[in-house]
Amino acid sequence: MRVLWFTTIPMPAVDQRLGLGLVGSGGWMSQLLEELKVRGQVRLAVATAGNGLPDLEFESDGVTYFTLHEGSPLRPLHREEELRKCAALVERWRPDLIHVHGLERFFGLLESRRLVTAPVVISIQGILAEVSRNLFGRLSFWDVARMERLRDIVRGRGWGWTWWRYRQMALRETEIVRGARVFMGRTEFDRRFLLGLNPAARYYHVDELLRRPFHDVRWNLETCERYRILFANASHPHRDIDTALEAVALLKGWFPDVRLCLPGAIEETGGYGKHLSRRISRLRLQGQVEFLGFLSAERMAAELTRAHVFATSSRVENSSNSLCEAMRVGVPCVASRVGGLPSLAEEGRSALFFPPTDAGAMAERIARIFRENDLACSLGDVARERAVERHDPDRVVAQLMTAYEDILSPAKKGLEPKG
């Protein structure tokens, strides 16, 4: 079986070949790639496009890699020229199946516009329509305006440009979802989103793998740092750090040593970093909020074992890798009840949920874990048990291969709707 992947970002082999210095290149997709290589069930090629990439083809460890040069990010987002290059690549490599990872890029248009004849399956990762609607979290217009810097606006990098791009990508996402025929997902949230736009679509449930460092450590109440809260990736406003900061301000009255740790590439001198600094100062949390910067998988796994609680107050999520990694390590988790998160954990057994933007409820859930050691240990144990099963490599690869084989079966090659 010859399978061609289109990925949102370059895989590690491309990063190494071109010296791109991408941080965290590939993520869970590279882990899946490694598992497929070991098993030898498919002949793989992986393609991606980017503004800084050359047109290149090479082979590494049995996998063929393609990079395609992409035009300026300020150009229209449907990218007719890039689509033609991708279609020509498909015609040249002649895969049995095309797997597009994510709706974030233009690759899904190959199927929705019928530019290729090979069967196409599209994995749903984030849902851009939801992200674009919640992009700025609880920030007001004036908060966002204060975050803008003239040099970023001139270079097309400001928050206004970011909002415009997300809106354009959400429109493209709708075209892809309505026009394509076969999808993979992981949550009830993404299944409902898909079938709401395209009731005739076929949907396969296929879970994700987690990066190896999260398999190698385990949380322990006796060795964690009491009252230390580790947040999810905090680099975007839709994660709603404002609610988390307000929750910590409440917790400070009960637990004076409480500490909130924020991973993510946040420039403290940048617009968003300055906004957070102002909020920290206003809430009198100086010294109790720590910016960790970008964390490798190894460092993030270590931070999870240090934390007393993992928490996310995001306004929108589909399948949060951060929550899944925390569950795999076994740290007690608190999360906003949004999107696909209730598909990942069960309330009261493997996580505690709270209504989005409700800082009081978030603080109450965290306080319960701080106070009730038996609850903390039980939540962590059940979460780890569930995550070990859900992200088991043999299980995930079996789900994927079953989907591939079903799509390619003679009865399904026409991609007719089920039922």
CSV table of C-alpha atoms in Angstrom, one decimal:
chain,number,residue,atom,x,y,z
A,1,MET,CA,0.0,0.0,0.0
A,2,ARG,CA,1.5,3.4,-1.1
A,3,VAL,CA,0.3,6.2,1.1
A,4,LEU,CA,1.1,9.9,0.6
A,5,TRP,CA,0.8,12.2,3.7
A,6,PHE,CA,0.4,15.9,3.5
A,7,THR,CA,1.4,17.5,6.8
A,8,THR,CA,1.0,20.9,8.3
A,9,ILE,CA,4.6,21.3,9.2
A,10,PRO,CA,7.8,19.5,8.1
A,11,MET,CA,8.8,16.2,9.7
A,12,PRO,CA,12.1,15.9,11.6
A,13,ALA,CA,13.9,14.4,8.6
A,14,VAL,CA,13.2,17.6,6.6
A,15,ASP,CA,14.2,19.7,9.5
A,16,GLN,CA,17.5,17.9,9.8
A,17,ARG,CA,18.1,17.9,6.0
A,18,LEU,CA,17.5,21.6,5.6
A,19,GLY,CA,18.7,22.8,9.0
A,20,LEU,CA,15.5,24.6,9.7
A,21,GLY,CA,15.9,24.5,13.4
A,22,LEU,CA,12.1,23.9,13.9
A,23,VAL,CA,11.3,23.5,17.6
A,24,GLY,CA,9.2,20.4,18.3
A,25,SER,CA,9.0,19.5,14.6
A,26,GLY,CA,6.4,16.9,13.7
A,27,GLY,CA,5.0,16.2,17.2
A,28,TRP,CA,2.7,13.2,17.4
A,29,MET,CA,2.7,12.7,13.6
A,30,SER,CA,6.4,12.0,13.6
A,31,GLN,CA,5.8,9.3,16.4
A,32,LEU,CA,3.1,7.7,14.2
A,33,LEU,CA,5.5,7.8,11.2
A,34,GLU,CA,8.2,6.0,13.3
A,35,GLU,CA,5.6,3.3,14.3
A,36,LEU,CA,4.6,2.7,10.7
A,37,LYS,CA,8.2,2.5,9.5
A,38,VAL,CA,8.9,-0.2,12.1
A,39,ARG,CA,5.9,-2.2,11.1
A,40,GLY,CA,6.5,-1.9,7.3
A,41,GLN,CA,2.9,-2.2,6.5
A,42,VAL,CA,2.9,0.8,4.1
A,43,ARG,CA,5.2,2.5,1.7
A,44,LEU,CA,5.2,6.1,2.8
A,45,ALA,CA,5.8,9.5,1.3
A,46,VAL,CA,5.4,12.8,3.3
A,47,ALA,CA,4.9,16.2,1.7
A,48,THR,CA,4.6,19.7,3.1
A,49,ALA,CA,4.8,23.3,1.8
A,50,GLY,CA,6.2,26.4,3.3
A,51,ASN,CA,7.3,29.9,2.5
A,52,GLY,CA,10.9,29.2,3.5
A,53,LEU,CA,11.1,25.7,1.8
A,54,PRO,CA,12.7,24.8,-1.5
A,55,ASP,CA,11.1,22.4,-4.0
A,56,LEU,CA,12.9,19.3,-2.9
A,57,GLU,CA,12.6,15.5,-3.0
A,58,PHE,CA,14.8,13.0,-1.0
A,59,GLU,CA,14.6,9.7,0.7
A,60,SER,CA,15.5,9.0,4.4
A,61,ASP,CA,15.2,5.7,6.2
A,62,GLY,CA,12.7,4.2,3.7
A,63,VAL,CA,10.4,7.3,3.5
A,64,THR,CA,10.3,9.7,0.6
A,65,TYR,CA,10.0,13.4,1.5
A,66,PHE,CA,8.8,16.2,-0.6
A,67,THR,CA,8.9,19.9,0.2
A,68,LEU,CA,7.2,22.5,-1.9
A,69,HIS,CA,7.9,26.2,-2.0
A,70,GLU,CA,4.9,28.3,-0.9
A,71,GLY,CA,4.2,31.9,-1.9
A,72,SER,CA,4.0,34.9,0.4
A,73,PRO,CA,1.6,34.4,3.4
A,74,LEU,CA,-0.1,37.7,2.4
A,75,ARG,CA,-1.3,36.1,-0.9
A,76,PRO,CA,-4.8,34.6,-1.1
A,77,LEU,CA,-5.0,31.5,1.0
A,78,HIS,CA,-6.4,29.1,-1.7
A,79,ARG,CA,-3.1,29.1,-3.5
A,80,GLU,CA,-3.9,27.9,-7.0
A,81,GLU,CA,-0.2,27.5,-7.9
A,82,GLU,CA,0.6,25.4,-4.9
A,83,LEU,CA,-2.4,23.2,-5.5
A,84,ARG,CA,-1.3,22.5,-9.0
A,85,LYS,CA,2.2,21.5,-7.7
A,86,CYS,CA,0.6,19.2,-5.1
A,87,ALA,CA,-1.7,17.6,-7.8
A,88,ALA,CA,1.4,17.1,-10.1
A,89,LEU,CA,3.2,15.5,-7.1
A,90,VAL,CA,0.4,13.1,-6.6
A,91,GLU,CA,0.3,12.2,-10.3
A,92,ARG,CA,4.0,11.5,-10.3
A,93,TRP,CA,4.2,9.4,-7.1
A,94,ARG,CA,0.9,7.7,-7.7
A,95,PRO,CA,-0.2,6.7,-4.2
A,96,ASP,CA,-3.0,4.3,-3.5
A,97,LEU,CA,-4.2,6.6,-0.7
A,98,ILE,CA,-3.7,10.3,0.2
A,99,HIS,CA,-3.8,11.2,3.9
A,100,VAL,CA,-4.1,14.9,4.7
A,101,HIS,CA,-3.3,15.7,8.3
A,102,GLY,CA,-5.4,18.6,9.5
A,103,LEU,CA,-7.8,21.2,8.0
A,104,GLU,CA,-5.4,24.0,8.7
A,105,ARG,CA,-3.7,24.1,5.3
A,106,PHE,CA,-4.9,24.1,1.7
A,107,PHE,CA,-4.1,20.4,1.0
A,108,GLY,CA,-7.7,19.3,1.6
A,109,LEU,CA,-8.8,21.2,-1.4
A,110,LEU,CA,-7.1,18.5,-3.5
A,111,GLU,CA,-10.1,16.4,-2.6
A,112,SER,CA,-12.9,18.9,-2.2
A,113,ARG,CA,-12.2,20.3,-5.7
A,114,ARG,CA,-11.6,16.8,-7.2
A,115,LEU,CA,-8.0,17.6,-8.3
A,116,VAL,CA,-6.8,14.1,-7.7
A,117,THR,CA,-8.3,10.6,-8.5
A,118,ALA,CA,-6.7,8.7,-5.6
A,119,PRO,CA,-8.9,8.3,-2.5
A,120,VAL,CA,-8.3,11.0,0.1
A,121,VAL,CA,-8.8,10.9,3.9
A,122,ILE,CA,-8.5,14.0,6.0
A,123,SER,CA,-7.7,14.0,9.7
A,124,ILE,CA,-9.5,16.6,11.8
A,125,GLN,CA,-7.1,18.2,14.3
A,126,GLY,CA,-8.0,21.7,15.4
A,127,ILE,CA,-11.3,23.3,14.2
A,128,LEU,CA,-10.5,26.7,12.8
A,129,ALA,CA,-14.1,28.0,12.7
A,130,GLU,CA,-14.2,27.6,16.5
A,131,VAL,CA,-10.7,28.9,17.1
A,132,SER,CA,-11.4,32.0,15.0
A,133,ARG,CA,-14.5,32.8,17.0
A,134,ASN,CA,-12.6,32.5,20.3
A,135,LEU,CA,-9.2,33.7,19.1
A,136,PHE,CA,-8.9,36.5,21.7
A,137,GLY,CA,-10.5,34.7,24.6
A,138,ARG,CA,-11.9,37.3,27.0
A,139,LEU,CA,-9.7,40.1,25.7
A,140,SER,CA,-11.6,43.3,24.8
A,141,PHE,CA,-11.0,45.3,21.6
A,142,TRP,CA,-8.9,47.7,23.6
A,143,ASP,CA,-6.8,44.9,25.1
A,144,VAL,CA,-6.1,43.6,21.6
A,145,ALA,CA,-5.3,47.1,20.3
A,146,ARG,CA,-2.8,47.6,23.1
A,147,MET,CA,-1.1,44.3,22.1
A,148,GLU,CA,-0.4,45.5,18.6
A,149,ARG,CA,3.1,46.8,17.6
A,150,LEU,CA,3.6,48.9,14.5
A,151,ARG,CA,6.5,46.8,13.2
A,152,ASP,CA,4.3,43.7,13.4
A,153,ILE,CA,1.5,45.3,11.5
A,154,VAL,CA,3.8,46.5,8.8
A,155,ARG,CA,5.3,43.0,8.4
A,156,GLY,CA,1.9,41.3,8.4
A,157,ARG,CA,2.4,39.7,11.8
A,158,GLY,CA,0.2,41.6,14.1
A,159,TRP,CA,-2.9,40.3,15.9
A,160,GLY,CA,-5.2,41.9,13.4
A,161,TRP,CA,-3.5,40.0,10.6
A,162,THR,CA,-3.7,36.8,12.7
A,163,TRP,CA,-7.4,37.3,13.1
A,164,TRP,CA,-7.8,37.9,9.3
A,165,ARG,CA,-5.8,34.8,8.5
A,166,TYR,CA,-7.8,32.6,10.8
A,167,ARG,CA,-11.1,33.9,9.3
A,168,GLN,CA,-9.9,33.1,5.8
A,169,MET,CA,-8.7,29.7,6.9
A,170,ALA,CA,-12.0,29.0,8.5
A,171,LEU,CA,-13.8,29.8,5.2
A,172,ARG,CA,-11.4,27.4,3.4
A,173,GLU,CA,-12.0,24.8,6.1
A,174,THR,CA,-15.7,25.0,5.4
A,175,GLU,CA,-15.1,24.4,1.7
A,176,ILE,CA,-12.9,21.4,2.4
A,177,VAL,CA,-15.3,19.9,4.9
A,178,ARG,CA,-18.4,20.3,2.7
A,179,GLY,CA,-16.6,19.0,-0.4
A,180,ALA,CA,-14.5,16.1,0.9
A,181,ARG,CA,-15.9,12.6,1.6
A,182,VAL,CA,-13.8,10.7,4.1
A,183,PHE,CA,-12.5,12.0,7.5
A,184,MET,CA,-10.7,10.8,10.6
A,185,GLY,CA,-11.4,12.2,14.1
A,186,ARG,CA,-11.1,11.5,17.8
A,187,THR,CA,-13.9,13.2,19.6
A,188,GLU,CA,-17.7,13.6,19.6
A,189,PHE,CA,-17.1,17.3,19.1
A,190,ASP,CA,-15.2,16.9,15.8
A,191,ARG,CA,-17.7,14.3,14.6
A,192,ARG,CA,-20.6,16.6,15.2
A,193,PHE,CA,-18.8,19.5,13.5
A,194,LEU,CA,-18.2,17.3,10.5
A,195,LEU,CA,-21.6,15.9,10.1
A,196,GLY,CA,-23.2,19.2,10.7
A,197,LEU,CA,-21.6,20.5,7.5
A,198,ASN,CA,-21.5,17.3,5.6
A,199,PRO,CA,-24.0,14.7,6.7
A,200,ALA,CA,-22.9,12.3,3.9
A,201,ALA,CA,-19.3,12.2,5.0
A,202,ARG,CA,-17.7,9.0,6.3
A,203,TYR,CA,-16.0,9.2,9.6
A,204,TYR,CA,-13.4,6.9,11.2
A,205,HIS,CA,-12.3,7.2,14.8
A,206,VAL,CA,-8.5,7.0,15.0
A,207,ASP,CA,-6.7,8.1,18.2
A,208,GLU,CA,-3.3,9.8,18.3
A,209,LEU,CA,0.1,8.7,19.6
A,210,LEU,CA,1.9,10.6,22.3
A,211,ARG,CA,5.6,11.5,22.2
A,212,ARG,CA,7.8,8.9,23.9
A,213,PRO,CA,9.0,11.0,26.9
A,214,PHE,CA,5.5,10.9,28.3
A,215,HIS,CA,5.6,7.1,28.5
A,216,ASP,CA,8.7,7.2,30.6
A,217,VAL,CA,7.7,9.1,33.7
A,218,ARG,CA,4.9,8.9,36.3
A,219,TRP,CA,3.5,11.4,38.7
A,220,ASN,CA,3.7,10.8,42.4
A,221,LEU,CA,2.0,12.9,45.1
A,222,GLU,CA,4.9,12.4,47.5
A,223,THR,CA,7.5,13.9,45.1
A,224,CYS,CA,5.5,16.6,43.4
A,225,GLU,CA,5.7,20.3,44.5
A,226,ARG,CA,2.6,21.1,46.5
A,227,TYR,CA,0.4,23.9,45.1
A,228,ARG,CA,2.3,24.0,41.8
A,229,ILE,CA,-0.1,24.4,38.8
A,230,LEU,CA,1.1,23.6,35.3
A,231,PHE,CA,-0.9,25.2,32.6
A,232,ALA,CA,-1.3,24.0,29.0
A,233,ASN,CA,0.5,25.8,26.1
A,234,ALA,CA,-0.2,29.4,27.1
A,235,SER,CA,1.1,31.3,24.0
A,236,HIS,CA,-2.4,32.1,22.5
A,237,PRO,CA,-5.2,34.2,24.0
A,238,HIS,CA,-7.8,31.5,23.2
A,239,ARG,CA,-6.3,29.4,26.0
A,240,ASP,CA,-7.8,32.1,28.3
A,241,ILE,CA,-5.0,32.6,30.8
A,242,ASP,CA,-7.0,35.5,32.2
A,243,THR,CA,-9.4,33.0,33.8
A,244,ALA,CA,-6.5,30.9,35.2
A,245,LEU,CA,-4.9,34.0,36.7
A,246,GLU,CA,-8.2,35.0,38.4
A,247,ALA,CA,-8.5,31.5,39.7
A,248,VAL,CA,-4.9,31.7,41.2
A,249,ALA,CA,-5.8,35.0,42.8
A,250,LEU,CA,-8.6,33.3,44.6
A,251,LEU,CA,-6.5,30.3,45.5
A,252,LYS,CA,-3.9,32.6,47.0
A,253,GLY,CA,-6.2,33.4,49.8
A,254,TRP,CA,-6.4,29.7,50.8
A,255,PHE,CA,-2.9,28.5,49.7
A,256,PRO,CA,-0.4,31.3,49.9
A,257,ASP,CA,2.3,29.2,48.2
A,258,VAL,CA,0.3,28.5,45.1
A,259,ARG,CA,2.2,28.9,41.9
A,260,LEU,CA,1.1,29.0,38.2
A,261,CYS,CA,3.6,27.9,35.6
A,262,LEU,CA,3.0,28.9,32.0
A,263,PRO,CA,4.8,26.9,29.2
A,264,GLY,CA,4.8,28.5,25.7
A,265,ALA,CA,6.7,30.9,23.6
A,266,ILE,CA,5.5,34.1,25.2
A,267,GLU,CA,7.6,37.2,24.7
A,268,GLU,CA,7.3,39.0,28.0
A,269,THR,CA,8.3,42.2,26.1
A,270,GLY,CA,5.8,41.5,23.3
A,271,GLY,CA,2.2,42.6,23.1
A,272,TYR,CA,0.6,39.5,24.6
A,273,GLY,CA,3.4,39.2,27.2
A,274,LYS,CA,2.8,42.8,28.3
A,275,HIS,CA,-0.9,42.1,28.6
A,276,LEU,CA,-0.3,39.2,30.9
A,277,SER,CA,2.2,41.2,32.9
A,278,ARG,CA,-0.4,43.9,33.5
A,279,ARG,CA,-3.0,41.3,34.6
A,280,ILE,CA,-0.5,39.7,37.0
A,281,SER,CA,0.3,43.1,38.5
A,282,ARG,CA,-3.4,44.0,38.8
A,283,LEU,CA,-4.1,40.7,40.5
A,284,ARG,CA,-1.1,41.1,42.8
A,285,LEU,CA,0.4,37.8,41.6
A,286,GLN,CA,4.0,38.9,41.2
A,287,GLY,CA,6.3,36.1,42.2
A,288,GLN,CA,3.5,33.5,41.9
A,289,VAL,CA,3.4,33.2,38.1
A,290,GLU,CA,6.4,31.7,36.2
A,291,PHE,CA,6.9,31.9,32.5
A,292,LEU,CA,8.7,28.6,31.4
A,293,GLY,CA,9.2,29.4,27.7
A,294,PHE,CA,9.1,26.7,25.1
A,295,LEU,CA,9.5,23.2,26.7
A,296,SER,CA,10.8,20.2,24.8
A,297,ALA,CA,8.9,16.9,25.3
A,298,GLU,CA,11.4,15.8,27.9
A,299,ARG,CA,11.2,19.1,29.9
A,300,MET,CA,7.4,19.1,29.7
A,301,ALA,CA,7.2,15.5,31.0
A,302,ALA,CA,9.5,16.5,33.9
A,303,GLU,CA,7.3,19.6,34.6
A,304,LEU,CA,4.2,17.4,34.7
A,305,THR,CA,5.8,15.2,37.4
A,306,ARG,CA,6.7,18.4,39.4
A,307,ALA,CA,3.2,19.8,39.3
A,308,HIS,CA,0.5,19.2,41.9
A,309,VAL,CA,-2.2,19.9,39.2
A,310,PHE,CA,-2.4,20.2,35.5
A,311,ALA,CA,-4.9,22.8,34.4
A,312,THR,CA,-6.3,24.2,31.2
A,313,SER,CA,-9.0,27.0,30.9
A,314,SER,CA,-9.1,27.1,27.1
A,315,ARG,CA,-12.1,28.6,25.4
A,316,VAL,CA,-11.9,26.0,22.6
A,317,GLU,CA,-10.2,22.6,22.1
A,318,ASN,CA,-10.9,19.6,20.1
A,319,SER,CA,-8.4,16.9,21.2
A,320,SER,CA,-5.8,18.6,23.5
A,321,ASN,CA,-2.4,16.9,23.3
A,322,SER,CA,-1.4,18.7,26.5
A,323,LEU,CA,-4.3,17.1,28.4
A,324,CYS,CA,-3.6,13.7,26.9
A,325,GLU,CA,0.1,14.0,27.9
A,326,ALA,CA,-0.8,15.0,31.4
A,327,MET,CA,-3.2,12.1,31.7
A,328,ARG,CA,-0.5,9.7,30.4
A,329,VAL,CA,1.9,10.9,33.1
A,330,GLY,CA,-0.9,10.5,35.8
A,331,VAL,CA,-1.0,14.1,37.2
A,332,PRO,CA,-4.5,15.2,38.4
A,333,CYS,CA,-6.2,17.3,35.7
A,334,VAL,CA,-8.6,20.2,35.8
A,335,ALA,CA,-10.1,21.4,32.5
A,336,SER,CA,-12.8,23.7,31.1
A,337,ARG,CA,-15.7,21.7,29.7
A,338,VAL,CA,-15.3,22.7,26.1
A,339,GLY,CA,-15.1,21.1,22.7
A,340,GLY,CA,-13.8,17.5,22.6
A,341,LEU,CA,-12.3,17.5,26.1
A,342,PRO,CA,-15.2,15.6,27.7
A,343,SER,CA,-14.4,12.8,25.1
A,344,LEU,CA,-11.0,12.5,26.6
A,345,ALA,CA,-11.7,12.3,30.3
A,346,GLU,CA,-14.7,11.4,32.6
A,347,GLU,CA,-15.9,14.0,35.1
A,348,GLY,CA,-15.0,13.0,38.6
A,349,ARG,CA,-13.0,9.9,37.6
A,350,SER,CA,-10.1,11.0,35.4
A,351,ALA,CA,-10.5,14.8,35.5
A,352,LEU,CA,-12.5,17.6,37.1
A,353,PHE,CA,-14.3,19.9,34.7
A,354,PHE,CA,-15.5,23.5,35.2
A,355,PRO,CA,-17.6,25.9,33.0
A,356,PRO,CA,-15.4,27.9,30.6
A,357,THR,CA,-14.5,31.5,31.9
A,358,ASP,CA,-15.6,30.6,35.4
A,359,ALA,CA,-12.6,31.4,37.6
A,360,GLY,CA,-14.4,30.6,40.8
A,361,ALA,CA,-15.3,27.1,39.7
A,362,MET,CA,-11.8,26.5,38.3
A,363,ALA,CA,-10.3,27.6,41.7
A,364,GLU,CA,-12.7,25.3,43.6
A,365,ARG,CA,-11.8,22.3,41.5
A,366,ILE,CA,-8.1,22.9,42.0
A,367,ALA,CA,-8.6,23.5,45.7
A,368,ARG,CA,-10.3,20.1,46.0
A,369,ILE,CA,-7.2,18.4,44.6
A,370,PHE,CA,-4.9,20.4,46.8
A,371,ARG,CA,-6.9,19.4,49.9
A,372,GLU,CA,-7.9,15.8,49.1
A,373,ASN,CA,-4.9,13.6,48.6
A,374,ASP,CA,-7.1,10.5,47.9
A,375,LEU,CA,-8.9,12.3,45.2
A,376,ALA,CA,-5.7,13.6,43.6
A,377,CYS,CA,-4.2,10.1,43.5
A,378,SER,CA,-7.4,8.5,42.2
A,379,LEU,CA,-7.8,11.1,39.4
A,380,GLY,CA,-4.2,10.5,38.4
A,381,ASP,CA,-4.4,6.8,38.4
A,382,VAL,CA,-7.6,6.5,36.4
A,383,ALA,CA,-6.4,9.2,33.9
A,384,ARG,CA,-3.2,7.3,33.4
A,385,GLU,CA,-5.0,4.0,32.9
A,386,ARG,CA,-7.3,5.5,30.3
A,387,ALA,CA,-4.5,7.3,28.5
A,388,VAL,CA,-2.3,4.2,28.4
A,389,GLU,CA,-5.1,2.3,26.6
A,390,ARG,CA,-6.2,5.1,24.3
A,391,HIS,CA,-2.7,6.0,23.1
A,392,ASP,CA,-1.2,2.5,22.9
A,393,PRO,CA,0.8,2.3,19.7
A,394,ASP,CA,-0.4,-1.1,18.6
A,395,ARG,CA,-4.0,0.0,19.1
A,396,VAL,CA,-3.6,3.3,17.3
A,397,VAL,CA,-1.8,1.8,14.3
A,398,ALA,CA,-4.5,-1.0,14.1
A,399,GLN,CA,-7.2,1.7,14.0
A,400,LEU,CA,-5.3,3.6,11.3
A,401,MET,CA,-4.6,0.5,9.1
A,402,THR,CA,-8.2,-0.7,9.5
A,403,ALA,CA,-9.4,2.7,8.2
A,404,TYR,CA,-6.9,2.7,5.3
A,405,GLU,CA,-7.9,-0.8,4.3
A,406,ASP,CA,-11.6,-0.1,4.5
A,407,ILE,CA,-11.2,3.1,2.4
A,408,LEU,CA,-9.3,1.1,-0.2
A,409,SER,CA,-11.6,-1.9,-0.3
A,410,PRO,CA,-13.3,-2.5,-3.6
A,411,ALA,CA,-16.8,-1.7,-2.2
A,412,LYS,CA,-15.5,1.7,-0.8
A,413,LYS,CA,-13.2,2.9,-3.5
A,414,GLY,CA,-16.0,4.9,-5.1
A,415,LEU,CA,-16.3,6.7,-1.7
A,416,GLU,CA,-20.0,6.4,-1.7
A,417,PRO,CA,-21.7,7.5,1.6
A,418,LYS,CA,-22.4,4.8,4.1
A,419,GLY,CA,-26.0,3.6,4.6
